[in-house]
Short mmCIF file of N, CA and C in Angstrom, two decimals:
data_model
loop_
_atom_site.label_atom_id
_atom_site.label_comp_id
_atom_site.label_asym_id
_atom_site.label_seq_id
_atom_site.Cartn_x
_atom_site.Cartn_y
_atom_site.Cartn_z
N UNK A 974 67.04 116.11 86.81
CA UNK A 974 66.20 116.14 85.63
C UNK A 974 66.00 117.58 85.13
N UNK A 975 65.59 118.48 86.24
CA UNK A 975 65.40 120.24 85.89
C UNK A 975 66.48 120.62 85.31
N UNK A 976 67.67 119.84 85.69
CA UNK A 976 68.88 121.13 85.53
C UNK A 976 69.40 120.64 84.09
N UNK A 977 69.10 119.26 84.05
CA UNK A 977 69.90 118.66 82.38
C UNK A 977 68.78 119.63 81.40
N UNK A 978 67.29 119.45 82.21
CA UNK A 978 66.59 120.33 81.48
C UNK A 978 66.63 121.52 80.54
N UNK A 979 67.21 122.56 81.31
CA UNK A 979 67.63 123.64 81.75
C UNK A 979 69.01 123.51 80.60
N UNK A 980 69.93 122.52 81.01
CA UNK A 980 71.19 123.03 80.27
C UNK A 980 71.12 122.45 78.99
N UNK A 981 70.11 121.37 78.63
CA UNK A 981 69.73 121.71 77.13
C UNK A 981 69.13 122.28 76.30
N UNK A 982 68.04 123.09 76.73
CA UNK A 982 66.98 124.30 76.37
C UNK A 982 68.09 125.43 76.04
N UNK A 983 68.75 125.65 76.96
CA UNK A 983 69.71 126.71 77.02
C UNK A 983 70.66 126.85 75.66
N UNK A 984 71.27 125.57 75.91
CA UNK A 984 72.67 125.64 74.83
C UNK A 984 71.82 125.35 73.23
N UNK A 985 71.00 124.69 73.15
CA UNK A 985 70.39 124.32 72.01
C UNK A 985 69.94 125.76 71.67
N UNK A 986 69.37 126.76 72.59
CA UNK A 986 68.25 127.81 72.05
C UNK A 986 69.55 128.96 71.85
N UNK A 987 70.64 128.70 72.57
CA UNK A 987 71.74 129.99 72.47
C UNK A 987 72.15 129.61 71.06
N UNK A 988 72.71 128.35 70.94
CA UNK A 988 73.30 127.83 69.65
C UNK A 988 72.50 128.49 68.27
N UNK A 989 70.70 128.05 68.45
CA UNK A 989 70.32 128.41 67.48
C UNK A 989 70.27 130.05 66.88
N UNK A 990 69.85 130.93 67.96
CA UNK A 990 70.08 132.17 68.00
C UNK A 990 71.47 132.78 67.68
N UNK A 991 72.80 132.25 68.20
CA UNK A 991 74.04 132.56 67.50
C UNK A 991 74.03 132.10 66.29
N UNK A 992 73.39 130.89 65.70
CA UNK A 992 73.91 131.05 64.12
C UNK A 992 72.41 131.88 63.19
N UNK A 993 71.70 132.58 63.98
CA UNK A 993 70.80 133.47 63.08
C UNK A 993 71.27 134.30 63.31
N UNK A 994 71.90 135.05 64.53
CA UNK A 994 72.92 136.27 64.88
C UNK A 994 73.96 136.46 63.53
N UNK A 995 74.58 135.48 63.59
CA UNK A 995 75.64 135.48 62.44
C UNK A 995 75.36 135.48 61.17
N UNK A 996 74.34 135.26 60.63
CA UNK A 996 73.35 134.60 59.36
C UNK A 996 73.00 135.93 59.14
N UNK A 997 72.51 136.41 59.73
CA UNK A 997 71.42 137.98 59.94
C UNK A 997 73.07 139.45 59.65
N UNK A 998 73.94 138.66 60.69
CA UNK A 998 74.73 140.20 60.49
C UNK A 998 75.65 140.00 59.39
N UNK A 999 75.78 139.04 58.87
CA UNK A 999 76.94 139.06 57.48
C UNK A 999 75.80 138.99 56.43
N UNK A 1000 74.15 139.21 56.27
CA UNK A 1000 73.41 139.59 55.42
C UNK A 1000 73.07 141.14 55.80
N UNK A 1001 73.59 141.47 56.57
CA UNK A 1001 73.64 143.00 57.11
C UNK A 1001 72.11 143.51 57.58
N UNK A 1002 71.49 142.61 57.96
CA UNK A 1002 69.76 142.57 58.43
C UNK A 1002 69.74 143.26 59.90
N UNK A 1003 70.08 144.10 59.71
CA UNK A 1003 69.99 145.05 61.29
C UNK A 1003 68.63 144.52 62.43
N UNK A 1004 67.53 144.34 61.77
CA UNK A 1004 66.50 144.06 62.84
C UNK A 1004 66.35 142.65 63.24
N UNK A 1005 66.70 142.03 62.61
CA UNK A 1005 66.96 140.49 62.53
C UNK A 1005 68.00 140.05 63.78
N UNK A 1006 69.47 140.98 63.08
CA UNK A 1006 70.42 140.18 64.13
C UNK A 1006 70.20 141.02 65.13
N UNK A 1007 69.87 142.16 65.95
CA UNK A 1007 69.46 142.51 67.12
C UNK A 1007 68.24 141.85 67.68
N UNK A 1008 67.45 141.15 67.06
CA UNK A 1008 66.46 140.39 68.06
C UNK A 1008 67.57 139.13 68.34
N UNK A 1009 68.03 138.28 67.15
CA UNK A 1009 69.04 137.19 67.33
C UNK A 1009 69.56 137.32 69.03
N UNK A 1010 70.67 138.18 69.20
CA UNK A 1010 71.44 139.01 69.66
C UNK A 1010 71.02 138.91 71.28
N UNK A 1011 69.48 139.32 71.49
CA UNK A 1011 68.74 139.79 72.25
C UNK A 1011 68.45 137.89 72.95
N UNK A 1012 68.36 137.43 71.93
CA UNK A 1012 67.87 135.83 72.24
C UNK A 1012 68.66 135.21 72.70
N UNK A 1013 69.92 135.29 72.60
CA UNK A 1013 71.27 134.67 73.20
C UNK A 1013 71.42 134.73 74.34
N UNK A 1014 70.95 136.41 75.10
CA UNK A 1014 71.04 137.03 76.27
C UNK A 1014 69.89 136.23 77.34
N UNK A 1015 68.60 136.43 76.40
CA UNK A 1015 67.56 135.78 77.49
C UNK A 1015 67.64 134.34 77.31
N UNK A 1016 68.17 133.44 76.66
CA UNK A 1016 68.08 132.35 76.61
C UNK A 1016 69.40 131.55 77.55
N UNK A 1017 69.88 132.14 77.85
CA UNK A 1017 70.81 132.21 78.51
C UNK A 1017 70.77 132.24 80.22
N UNK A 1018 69.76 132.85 80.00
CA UNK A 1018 69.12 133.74 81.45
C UNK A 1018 68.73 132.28 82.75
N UNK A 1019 68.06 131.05 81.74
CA UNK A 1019 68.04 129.97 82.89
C UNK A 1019 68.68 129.34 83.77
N UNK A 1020 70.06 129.47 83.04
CA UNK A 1020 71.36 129.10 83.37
C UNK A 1020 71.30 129.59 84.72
N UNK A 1021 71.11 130.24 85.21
CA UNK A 1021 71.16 131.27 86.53
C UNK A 1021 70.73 130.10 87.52
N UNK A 1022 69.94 129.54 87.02
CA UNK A 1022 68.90 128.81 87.97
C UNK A 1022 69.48 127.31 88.23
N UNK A 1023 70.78 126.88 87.52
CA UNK A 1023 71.51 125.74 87.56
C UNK A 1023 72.23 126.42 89.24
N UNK A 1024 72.29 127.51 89.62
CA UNK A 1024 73.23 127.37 90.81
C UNK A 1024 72.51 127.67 91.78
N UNK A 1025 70.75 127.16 92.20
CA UNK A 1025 70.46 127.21 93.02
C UNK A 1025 70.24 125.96 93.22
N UNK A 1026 69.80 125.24 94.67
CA UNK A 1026 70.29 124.23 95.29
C UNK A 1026 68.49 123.70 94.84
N UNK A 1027 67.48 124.11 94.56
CA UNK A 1027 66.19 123.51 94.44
C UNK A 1027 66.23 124.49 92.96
N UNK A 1028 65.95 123.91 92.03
CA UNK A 1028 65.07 125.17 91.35
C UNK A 1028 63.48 124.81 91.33
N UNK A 1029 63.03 126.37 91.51
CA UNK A 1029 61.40 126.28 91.83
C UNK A 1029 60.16 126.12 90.78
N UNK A 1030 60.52 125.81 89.76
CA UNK A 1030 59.71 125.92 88.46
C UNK A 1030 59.62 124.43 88.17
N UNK A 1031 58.44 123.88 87.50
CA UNK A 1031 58.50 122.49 87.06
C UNK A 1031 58.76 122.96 85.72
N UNK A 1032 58.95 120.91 84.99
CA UNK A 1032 59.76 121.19 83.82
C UNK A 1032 58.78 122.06 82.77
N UNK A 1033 57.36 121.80 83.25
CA UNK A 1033 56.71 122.49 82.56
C UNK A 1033 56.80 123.88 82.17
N UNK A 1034 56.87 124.45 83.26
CA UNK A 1034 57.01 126.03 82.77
C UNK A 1034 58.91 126.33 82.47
N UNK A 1035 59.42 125.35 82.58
CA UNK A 1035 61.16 125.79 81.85
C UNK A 1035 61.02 125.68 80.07
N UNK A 1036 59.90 124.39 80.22
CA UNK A 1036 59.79 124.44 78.58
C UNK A 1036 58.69 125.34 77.94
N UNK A 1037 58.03 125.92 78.89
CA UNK A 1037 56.84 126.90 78.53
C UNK A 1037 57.65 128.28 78.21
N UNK A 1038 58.77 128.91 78.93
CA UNK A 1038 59.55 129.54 78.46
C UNK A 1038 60.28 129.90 77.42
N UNK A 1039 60.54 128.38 77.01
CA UNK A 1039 61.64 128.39 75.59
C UNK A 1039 60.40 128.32 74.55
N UNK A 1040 59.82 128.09 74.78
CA UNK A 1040 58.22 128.18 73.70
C UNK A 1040 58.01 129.50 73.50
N UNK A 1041 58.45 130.20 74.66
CA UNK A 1041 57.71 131.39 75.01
C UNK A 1041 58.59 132.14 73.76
N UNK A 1042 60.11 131.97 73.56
CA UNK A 1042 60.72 132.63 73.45
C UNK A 1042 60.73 132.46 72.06
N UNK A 1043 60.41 131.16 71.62
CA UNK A 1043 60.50 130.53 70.05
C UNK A 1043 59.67 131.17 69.45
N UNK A 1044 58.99 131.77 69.76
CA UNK A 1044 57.21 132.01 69.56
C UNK A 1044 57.48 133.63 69.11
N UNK A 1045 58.38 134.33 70.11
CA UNK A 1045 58.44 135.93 70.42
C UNK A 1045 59.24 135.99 68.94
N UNK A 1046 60.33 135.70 69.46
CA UNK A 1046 61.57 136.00 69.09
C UNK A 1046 62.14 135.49 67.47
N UNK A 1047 61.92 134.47 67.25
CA UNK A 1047 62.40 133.33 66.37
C UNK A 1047 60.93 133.82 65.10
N UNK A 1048 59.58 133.56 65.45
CA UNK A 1048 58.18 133.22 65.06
C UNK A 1048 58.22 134.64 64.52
N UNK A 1049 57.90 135.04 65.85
CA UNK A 1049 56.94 136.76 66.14
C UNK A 1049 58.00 137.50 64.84
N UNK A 1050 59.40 137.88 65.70
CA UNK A 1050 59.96 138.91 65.31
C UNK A 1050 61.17 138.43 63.75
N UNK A 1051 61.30 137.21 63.59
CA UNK A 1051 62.42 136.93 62.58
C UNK A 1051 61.54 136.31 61.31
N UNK A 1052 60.90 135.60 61.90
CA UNK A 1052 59.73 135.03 60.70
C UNK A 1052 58.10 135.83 60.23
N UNK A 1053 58.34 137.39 61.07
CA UNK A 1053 57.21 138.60 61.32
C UNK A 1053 56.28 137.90 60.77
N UNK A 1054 56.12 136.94 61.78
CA UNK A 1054 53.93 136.81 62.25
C UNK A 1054 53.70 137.68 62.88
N UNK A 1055 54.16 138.75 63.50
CA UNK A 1055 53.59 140.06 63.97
C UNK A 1055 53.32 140.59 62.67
N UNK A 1056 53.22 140.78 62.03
CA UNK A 1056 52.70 141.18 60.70
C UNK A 1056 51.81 140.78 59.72
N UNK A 1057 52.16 139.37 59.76
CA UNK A 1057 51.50 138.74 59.13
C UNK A 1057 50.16 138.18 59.47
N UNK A 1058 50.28 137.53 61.22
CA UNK A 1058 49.15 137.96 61.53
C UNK A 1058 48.52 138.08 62.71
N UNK A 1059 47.44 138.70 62.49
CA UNK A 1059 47.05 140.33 63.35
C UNK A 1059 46.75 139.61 64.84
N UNK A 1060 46.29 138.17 64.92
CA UNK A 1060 46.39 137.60 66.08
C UNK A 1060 47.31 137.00 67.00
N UNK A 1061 48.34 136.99 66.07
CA UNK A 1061 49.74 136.37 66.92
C UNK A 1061 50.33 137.07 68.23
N UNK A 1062 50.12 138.20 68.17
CA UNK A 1062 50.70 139.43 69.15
C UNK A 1062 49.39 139.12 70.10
N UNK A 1063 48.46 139.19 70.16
CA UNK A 1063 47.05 139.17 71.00
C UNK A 1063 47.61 137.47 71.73
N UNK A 1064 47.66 136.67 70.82
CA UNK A 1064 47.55 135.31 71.15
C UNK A 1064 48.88 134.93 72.47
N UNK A 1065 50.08 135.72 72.08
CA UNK A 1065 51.62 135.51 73.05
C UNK A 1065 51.09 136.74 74.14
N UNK A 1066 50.59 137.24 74.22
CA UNK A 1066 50.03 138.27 75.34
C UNK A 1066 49.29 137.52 76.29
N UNK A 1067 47.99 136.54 75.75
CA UNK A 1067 47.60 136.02 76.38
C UNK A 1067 48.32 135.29 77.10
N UNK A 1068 49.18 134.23 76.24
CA UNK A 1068 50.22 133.22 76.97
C UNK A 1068 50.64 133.78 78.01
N UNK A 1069 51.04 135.15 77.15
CA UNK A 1069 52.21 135.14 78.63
C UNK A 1069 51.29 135.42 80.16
N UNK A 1070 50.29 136.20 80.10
CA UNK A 1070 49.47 136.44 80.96
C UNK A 1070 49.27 135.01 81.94
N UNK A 1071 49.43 134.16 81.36
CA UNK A 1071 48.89 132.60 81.90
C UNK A 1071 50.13 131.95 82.14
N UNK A 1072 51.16 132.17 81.66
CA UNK A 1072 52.45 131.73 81.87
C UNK A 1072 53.14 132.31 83.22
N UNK A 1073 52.79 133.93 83.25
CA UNK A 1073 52.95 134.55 84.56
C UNK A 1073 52.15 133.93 85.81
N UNK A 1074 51.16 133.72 85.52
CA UNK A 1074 50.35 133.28 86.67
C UNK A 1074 50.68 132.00 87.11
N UNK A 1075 51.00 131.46 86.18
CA UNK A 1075 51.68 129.57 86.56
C UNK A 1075 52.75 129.67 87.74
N UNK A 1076 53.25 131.29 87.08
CA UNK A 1076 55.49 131.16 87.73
C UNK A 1076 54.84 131.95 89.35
N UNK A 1077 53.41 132.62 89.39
CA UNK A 1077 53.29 132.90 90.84
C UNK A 1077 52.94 132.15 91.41
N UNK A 1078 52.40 131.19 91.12
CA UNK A 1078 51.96 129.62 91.91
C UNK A 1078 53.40 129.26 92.20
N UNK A 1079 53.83 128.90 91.20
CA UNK A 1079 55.68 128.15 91.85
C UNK A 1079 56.10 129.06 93.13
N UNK A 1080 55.86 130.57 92.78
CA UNK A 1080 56.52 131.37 93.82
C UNK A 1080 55.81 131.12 95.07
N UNK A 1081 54.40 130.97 95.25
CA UNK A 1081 53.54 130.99 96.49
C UNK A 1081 54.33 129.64 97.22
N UNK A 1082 54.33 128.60 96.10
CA UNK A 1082 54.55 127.29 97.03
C UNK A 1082 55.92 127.09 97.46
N UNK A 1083 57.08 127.58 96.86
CA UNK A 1083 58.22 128.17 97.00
C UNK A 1083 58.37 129.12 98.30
N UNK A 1084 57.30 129.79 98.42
CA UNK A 1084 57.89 131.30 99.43
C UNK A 1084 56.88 130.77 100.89
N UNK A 1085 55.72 129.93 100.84
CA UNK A 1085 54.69 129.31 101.94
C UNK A 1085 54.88 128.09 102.13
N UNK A 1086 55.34 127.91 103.22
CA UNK A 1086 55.49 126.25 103.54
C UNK A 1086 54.13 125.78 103.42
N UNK A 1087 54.10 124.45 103.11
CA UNK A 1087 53.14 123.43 102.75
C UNK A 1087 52.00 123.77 103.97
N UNK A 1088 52.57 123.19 105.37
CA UNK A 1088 51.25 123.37 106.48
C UNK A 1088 50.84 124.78 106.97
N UNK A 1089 51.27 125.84 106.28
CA UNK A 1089 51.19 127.37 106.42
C UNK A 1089 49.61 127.27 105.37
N UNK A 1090 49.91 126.65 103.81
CA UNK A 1090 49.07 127.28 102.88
C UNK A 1090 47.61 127.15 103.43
N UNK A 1091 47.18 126.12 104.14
CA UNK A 1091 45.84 126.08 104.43
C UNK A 1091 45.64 127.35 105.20
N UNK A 1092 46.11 127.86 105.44
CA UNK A 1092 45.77 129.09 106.45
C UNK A 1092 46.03 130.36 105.36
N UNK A 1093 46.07 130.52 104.55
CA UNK A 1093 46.74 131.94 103.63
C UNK A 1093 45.02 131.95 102.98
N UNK A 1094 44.19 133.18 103.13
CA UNK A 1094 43.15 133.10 102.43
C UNK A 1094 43.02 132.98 101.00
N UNK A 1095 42.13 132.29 100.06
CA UNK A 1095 41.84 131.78 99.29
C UNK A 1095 42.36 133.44 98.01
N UNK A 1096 41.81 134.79 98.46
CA UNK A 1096 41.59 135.68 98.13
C UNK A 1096 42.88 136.14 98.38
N UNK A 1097 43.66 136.37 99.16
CA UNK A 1097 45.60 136.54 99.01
C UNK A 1097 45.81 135.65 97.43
N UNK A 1098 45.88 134.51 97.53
CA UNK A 1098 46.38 133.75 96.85
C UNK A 1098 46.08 134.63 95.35
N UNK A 1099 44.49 134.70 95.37
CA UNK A 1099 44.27 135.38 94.33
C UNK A 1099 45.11 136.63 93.52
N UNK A 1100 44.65 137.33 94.64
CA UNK A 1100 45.37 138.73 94.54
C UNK A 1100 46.68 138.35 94.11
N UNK A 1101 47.78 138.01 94.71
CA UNK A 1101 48.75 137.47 94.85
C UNK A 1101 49.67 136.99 92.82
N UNK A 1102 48.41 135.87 92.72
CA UNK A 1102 48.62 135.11 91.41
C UNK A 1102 48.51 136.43 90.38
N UNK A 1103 47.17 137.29 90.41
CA UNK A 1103 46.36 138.51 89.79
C UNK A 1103 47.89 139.66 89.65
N UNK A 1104 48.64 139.82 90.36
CA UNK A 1104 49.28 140.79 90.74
C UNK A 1104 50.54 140.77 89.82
N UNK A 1105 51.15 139.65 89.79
CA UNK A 1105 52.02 138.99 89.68
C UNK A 1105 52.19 139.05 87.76
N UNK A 1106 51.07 138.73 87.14
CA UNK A 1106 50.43 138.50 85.77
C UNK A 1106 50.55 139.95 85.51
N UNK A 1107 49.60 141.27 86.41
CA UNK A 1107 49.88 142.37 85.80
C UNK A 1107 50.70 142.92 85.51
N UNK A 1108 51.45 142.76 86.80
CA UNK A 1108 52.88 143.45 87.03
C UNK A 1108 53.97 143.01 85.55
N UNK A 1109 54.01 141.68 85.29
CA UNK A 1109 54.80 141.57 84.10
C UNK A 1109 54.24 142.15 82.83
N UNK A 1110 52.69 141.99 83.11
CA UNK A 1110 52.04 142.44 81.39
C UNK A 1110 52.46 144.07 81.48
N UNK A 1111 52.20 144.68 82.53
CA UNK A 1111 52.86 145.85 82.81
C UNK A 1111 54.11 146.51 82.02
N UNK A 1112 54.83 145.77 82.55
CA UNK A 1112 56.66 145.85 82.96
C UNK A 1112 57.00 145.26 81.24
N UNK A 1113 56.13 144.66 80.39
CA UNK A 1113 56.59 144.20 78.94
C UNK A 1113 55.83 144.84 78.10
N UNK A 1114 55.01 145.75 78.42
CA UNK A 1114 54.22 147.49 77.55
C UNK A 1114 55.47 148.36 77.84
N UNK A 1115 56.15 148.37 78.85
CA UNK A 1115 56.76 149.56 78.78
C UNK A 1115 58.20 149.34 78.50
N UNK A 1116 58.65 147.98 78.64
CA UNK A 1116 59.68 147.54 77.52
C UNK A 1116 59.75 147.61 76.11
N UNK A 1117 58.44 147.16 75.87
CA UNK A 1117 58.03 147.80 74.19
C UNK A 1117 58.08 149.23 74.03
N UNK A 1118 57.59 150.07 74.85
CA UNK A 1118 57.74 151.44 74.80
C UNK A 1118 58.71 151.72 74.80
N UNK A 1119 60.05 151.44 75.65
CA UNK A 1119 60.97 152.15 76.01
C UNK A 1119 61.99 151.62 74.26
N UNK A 1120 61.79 150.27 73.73
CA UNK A 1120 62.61 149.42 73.10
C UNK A 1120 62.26 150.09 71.67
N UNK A 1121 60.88 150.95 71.62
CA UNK A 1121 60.54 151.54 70.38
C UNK A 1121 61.61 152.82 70.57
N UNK A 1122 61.48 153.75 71.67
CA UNK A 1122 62.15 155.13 71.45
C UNK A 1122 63.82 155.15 71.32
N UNK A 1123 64.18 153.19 71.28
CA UNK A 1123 65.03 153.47 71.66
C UNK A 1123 65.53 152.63 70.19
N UNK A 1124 65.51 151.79 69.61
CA UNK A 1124 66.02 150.63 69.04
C UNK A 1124 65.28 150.73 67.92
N UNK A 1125 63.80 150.17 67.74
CA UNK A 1125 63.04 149.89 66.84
C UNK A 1125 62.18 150.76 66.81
N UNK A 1126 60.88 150.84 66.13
CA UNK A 1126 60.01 151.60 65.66
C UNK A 1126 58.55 150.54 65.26
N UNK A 1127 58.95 149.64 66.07
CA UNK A 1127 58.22 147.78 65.37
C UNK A 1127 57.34 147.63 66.89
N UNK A 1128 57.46 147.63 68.04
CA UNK A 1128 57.01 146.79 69.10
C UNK A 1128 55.69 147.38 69.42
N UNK A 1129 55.34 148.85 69.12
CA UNK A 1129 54.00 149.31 69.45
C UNK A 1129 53.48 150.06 68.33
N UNK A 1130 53.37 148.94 67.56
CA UNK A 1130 52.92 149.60 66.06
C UNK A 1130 51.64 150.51 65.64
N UNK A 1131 50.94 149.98 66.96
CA UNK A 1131 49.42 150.26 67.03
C UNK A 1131 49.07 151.08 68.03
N UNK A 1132 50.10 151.97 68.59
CA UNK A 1132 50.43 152.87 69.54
C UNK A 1132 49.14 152.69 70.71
N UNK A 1133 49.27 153.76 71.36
CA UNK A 1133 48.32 153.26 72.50
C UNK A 1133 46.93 152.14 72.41
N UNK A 1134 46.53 151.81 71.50
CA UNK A 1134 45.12 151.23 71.05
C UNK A 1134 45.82 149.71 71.00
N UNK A 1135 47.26 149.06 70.75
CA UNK A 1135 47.68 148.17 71.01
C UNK A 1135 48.23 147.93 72.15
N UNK A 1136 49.07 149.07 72.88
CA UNK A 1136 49.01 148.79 74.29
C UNK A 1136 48.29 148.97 75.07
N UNK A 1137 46.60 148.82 74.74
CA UNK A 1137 45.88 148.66 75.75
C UNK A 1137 45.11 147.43 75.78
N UNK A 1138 45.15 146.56 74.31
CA UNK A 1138 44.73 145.73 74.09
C UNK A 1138 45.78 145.07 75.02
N UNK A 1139 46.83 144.82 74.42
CA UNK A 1139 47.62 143.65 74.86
C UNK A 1139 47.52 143.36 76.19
N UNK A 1140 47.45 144.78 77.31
CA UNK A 1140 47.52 144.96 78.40
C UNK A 1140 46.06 143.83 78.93
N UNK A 1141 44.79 144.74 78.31
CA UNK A 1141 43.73 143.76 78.54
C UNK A 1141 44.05 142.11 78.32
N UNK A 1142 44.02 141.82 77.19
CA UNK A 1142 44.36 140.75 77.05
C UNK A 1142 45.50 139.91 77.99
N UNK A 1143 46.43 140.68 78.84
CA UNK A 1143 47.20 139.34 79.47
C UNK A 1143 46.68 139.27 80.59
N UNK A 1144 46.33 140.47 81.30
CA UNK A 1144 45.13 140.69 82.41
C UNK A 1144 44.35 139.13 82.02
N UNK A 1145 43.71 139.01 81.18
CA UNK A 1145 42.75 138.17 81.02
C UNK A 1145 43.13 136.55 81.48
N UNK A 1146 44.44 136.51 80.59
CA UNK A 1146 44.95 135.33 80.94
C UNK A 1146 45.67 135.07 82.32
N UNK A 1147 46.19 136.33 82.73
CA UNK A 1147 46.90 136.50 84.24
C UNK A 1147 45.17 135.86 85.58
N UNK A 1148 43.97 136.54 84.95
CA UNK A 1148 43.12 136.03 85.69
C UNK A 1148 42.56 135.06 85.47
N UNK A 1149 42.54 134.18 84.38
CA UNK A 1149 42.10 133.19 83.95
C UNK A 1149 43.26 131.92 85.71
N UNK A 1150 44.22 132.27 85.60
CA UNK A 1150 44.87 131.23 86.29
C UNK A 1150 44.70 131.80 88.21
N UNK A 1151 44.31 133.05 88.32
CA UNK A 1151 44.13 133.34 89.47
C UNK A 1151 42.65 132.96 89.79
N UNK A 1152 42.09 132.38 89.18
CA UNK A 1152 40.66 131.95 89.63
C UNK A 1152 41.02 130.26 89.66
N UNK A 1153 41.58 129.93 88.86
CA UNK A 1153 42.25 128.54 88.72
C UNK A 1153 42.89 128.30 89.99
N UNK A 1154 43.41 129.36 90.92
CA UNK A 1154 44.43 128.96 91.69
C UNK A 1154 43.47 129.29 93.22
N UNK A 1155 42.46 129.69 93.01
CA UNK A 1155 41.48 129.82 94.35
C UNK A 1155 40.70 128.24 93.96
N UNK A 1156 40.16 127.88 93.00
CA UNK A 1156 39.58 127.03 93.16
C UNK A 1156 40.51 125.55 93.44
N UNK A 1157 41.72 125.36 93.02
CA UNK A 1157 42.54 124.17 93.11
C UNK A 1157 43.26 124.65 94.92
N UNK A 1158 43.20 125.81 94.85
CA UNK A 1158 43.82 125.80 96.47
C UNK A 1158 43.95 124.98 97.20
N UNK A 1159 43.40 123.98 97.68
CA UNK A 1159 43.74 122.83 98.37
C UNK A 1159 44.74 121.87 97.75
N UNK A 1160 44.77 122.01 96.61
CA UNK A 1160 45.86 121.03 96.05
C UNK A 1160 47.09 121.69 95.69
N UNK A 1161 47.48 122.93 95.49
CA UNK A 1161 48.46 123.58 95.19
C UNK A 1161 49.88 123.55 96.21
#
């Protein structure tokens, strides 16, 4: 079920992104077909996960992904609701903050056998979920940083005063699910 999942999210989201790739570069839209471009690559990226023997993610977060990406990429950057408006960028920060924290739960129950978890303190887990959320909200400020000095002049428009928001903001949602994940602990 994951993997048909998986290989239709994939080819449907590559497909659509190659014909805005192509749409974008024979209208000669430079910022357009490099996000396109960019979407092919990460949409692509699940595929990876067809050649492991379990994959660890439910279907939920495979389709929380391609949302993720419809939202960024397609929404955010081709149809600029980053522009248009001022909450859209705040609002996919959050997501992702909460989207990260979902994919460290898969990882905990993935990496801790089942009769181990009762024994892992409530407060690991935390930390753990907490860590996991920053580290990406982290690691996608300084992709924007690096993707401005390098490509665009678009991803940190609001220079430090937006990358500290955003930062706050996925924090928020990264802890929103690490308190979620101490209190459901027994069921996880």
């Amino acid at each position: 079920m994951k993997k048909k999942l998986i290989l239709i999210l994939s080819i449907a989201f590559v497909i659509f992104m190659t014909a805005l790739f192509i749409f974008y570069l024979v209208k000669d839209d430079s910022s357009r077909w490099e996000v396109s471009l960019g979407g092919i690559f990460v949409s692509a990226l699940p595929l990876l996960l067809l050649f492991s023997k379990n994959i660890p993610f439910p279907a939920l977060i495979i389709i929380g992904y391609y949302l993720f990406l419809f939202c960024t990429l397609f929404l955010g950057s081709i149809e600029e609701f980053y522009s248009r408006f001022k909450w859209w960028d705040a609002t996919l920060h959050f997501y992702k903050g909460i989207f990260m924290g979902a994919i460290a739960i898969s990882l905990y129950k993935l990496c801790i056998p089942k009769q181990t978890r009762d024994h892992v303190s409530k407060w690991i887990l935390f930390l753990f979920v907490l860590s996991v959320s920053v580290n990406a909200t982290a690691l996608w400020e300084i992709y924007e940083f690096v993707g401005d000095l390098t490509f665009t002049r678009t991803m940190q428009s609001g220079g430090n005063t937006d990358t500290m928001y955003d930062m706050i903001i996925g924090i928020v949602g990264g802890l929103l699910v690490a308190i979620y994940s101490i209190v459901r602990r027994k069921t996880l």
